Amino acid sequence: MVKATDSAPAYEELYHNHPVNQHPPSGSSSAYAPVPLEDDTQSSGRDESHTPLQDLNVMGHTHCDACEKRQDQRERRQHEKRICGIVAATLMVALICFMILGIVFFDGWFDARKKSH
């Protein structure tokens, strides 16, 4: 019996002997290869001075060009979202107004036709 405090088995232990994994990949020679799970931050060339926690903590962080670019993109997305919301609200209000206007117009038109006949 497995206790709730036991750790889960590794992926390889569960699926290594599965019948699907017993055959080599078919198709081209450029099939997917397993990716090593080692930490490759040194050779990746990424700027590790910005961590997600630093991005959340804007106060006390000196902004560089990358931060300014991210901030501009974030502000542009927020502005576009706000504009889309305003346009959607305007179209909904216009639709409701035209619907009420159409109901009033056709109600008056039908009343006028009844009285003339």
Coordinates of C-alpha atoms in Angstrom, one line a residue:
M1 CA 0.0 0.0 0.0
V2 CA 1.3 3.4 -0.9
K3 CA 1.2 6.2 1.7
A4 CA 0.3 9.7 0.9
T5 CA 3.7 10.9 2.1
D6 CA 5.6 8.6 -0.4
S7 CA 7.0 10.4 -3.4
A8 CA 5.7 9.6 -6.9
P9 CA 7.8 7.2 -9.0
A10 CA 10.0 8.6 -11.7
Y11 CA 8.6 8.8 -15.3
E12 CA 11.2 6.4 -16.6
E13 CA 10.2 3.8 -14.0
L14 CA 6.5 3.9 -15.0
Y15 CA 6.8 4.2 -18.8
H16 CA 10.2 2.7 -19.7
N17 CA 8.9 -0.8 -20.2
H18 CA 5.6 0.3 -21.8
P19 CA 5.0 -1.5 -25.1
V20 CA 4.9 1.7 -27.0
N21 CA 8.4 2.6 -25.9
Q22 CA 9.9 -0.8 -26.9
H23 CA 10.1 0.2 -30.6
P24 CA 12.5 2.8 -32.1
P25 CA 10.8 5.9 -33.5
S26 CA 9.6 5.6 -37.1
G27 CA 9.9 8.3 -39.6
S28 CA 12.7 10.7 -40.3
S29 CA 16.0 10.7 -38.6
S30 CA 15.2 14.0 -37.0
A31 CA 12.9 12.4 -34.5
Y32 CA 12.6 14.0 -31.1
A33 CA 15.5 13.3 -28.8
P34 CA 15.3 13.3 -25.0
V35 CA 16.3 16.7 -23.5
P36 CA 18.8 16.5 -20.6
L37 CA 17.4 17.9 -17.4
E38 CA 20.6 19.5 -16.2
D39 CA 20.8 23.2 -15.4
D40 CA 22.1 25.0 -18.5
T41 CA 21.9 28.6 -17.4
Q42 CA 25.6 29.3 -18.0
S43 CA 25.7 28.3 -21.6
S44 CA 22.3 29.6 -22.6
G45 CA 23.5 33.2 -22.8
R46 CA 20.4 34.5 -21.0
D47 CA 20.6 37.5 -18.7
E48 CA 20.1 35.9 -15.3
S49 CA 20.0 39.3 -13.5
H50 CA 16.3 39.5 -14.0
T51 CA 14.3 36.8 -12.1
P52 CA 10.5 36.6 -12.1
L53 CA 10.5 37.8 -8.5
Q54 CA 12.5 40.9 -9.5
D55 CA 10.0 41.6 -12.3
L56 CA 7.2 41.6 -9.8
N57 CA 9.1 43.9 -7.4
V58 CA 9.4 47.0 -9.5
M59 CA 10.3 49.2 -6.6
G60 CA 14.0 49.2 -5.8
H61 CA 14.9 47.8 -9.2
T62 CA 16.9 50.0 -11.7
H63 CA 15.3 49.6 -15.1
C64 CA 17.3 48.7 -18.1
D65 CA 16.4 48.6 -21.8
A66 CA 14.8 45.1 -21.5
C67 CA 12.7 46.2 -18.5
E68 CA 11.6 49.3 -20.3
K69 CA 10.6 47.2 -23.4
R70 CA 8.6 44.8 -21.2
Q71 CA 6.9 47.6 -19.4
D72 CA 6.0 49.3 -22.7
Q73 CA 4.6 46.0 -24.0
R74 CA 2.6 45.5 -20.8
E75 CA 1.2 49.0 -20.9
R76 CA 0.3 48.6 -24.6
R77 CA -1.6 45.4 -23.9
Q78 CA -3.4 47.0 -21.0
H79 CA -4.3 50.0 -23.2
E80 CA -5.6 47.7 -26.0
K81 CA -7.6 45.7 -23.6
R82 CA -9.2 48.8 -22.1
I83 CA -10.0 50.2 -25.6
C84 CA -11.5 46.8 -26.6
G85 CA -13.7 46.9 -23.5
I86 CA -14.8 50.4 -24.3
V87 CA -15.7 49.5 -27.9
A88 CA -17.6 46.4 -26.7
A89 CA -19.6 48.4 -24.1
T90 CA -20.4 51.0 -26.7
L91 CA -21.6 48.4 -29.2
M92 CA -23.8 46.7 -26.6
V93 CA -25.4 50.0 -25.6
A94 CA -25.9 51.0 -29.2
L95 CA -27.5 47.6 -29.9
I96 CA -29.9 47.9 -26.9
C97 CA -30.8 51.5 -28.0
F98 CA -31.5 50.4 -31.6
M99 CA -33.5 47.5 -30.3
I100 CA -35.7 49.8 -28.1
L101 CA -36.0 52.3 -30.9
G102 CA -37.0 49.5 -33.4
I103 CA -39.6 48.2 -30.9
V104 CA -41.1 51.7 -30.4
F105 CA -41.0 52.4 -34.2
F106 CA -42.7 49.2 -35.2
D107 CA -45.2 49.4 -32.4
G108 CA -46.2 52.9 -33.6
W109 CA -46.2 51.7 -37.2
F110 CA -48.5 48.8 -36.4
D111 CA -50.9 50.9 -34.4
A112 CA -51.1 53.4 -37.3
R113 CA -51.9 50.6 -39.7
K114 CA -54.6 49.2 -37.4
K115 CA -56.3 52.6 -37.2
S116 CA -56.2 53.2 -40.9
H117 CA -57.9 49.9 -41.7

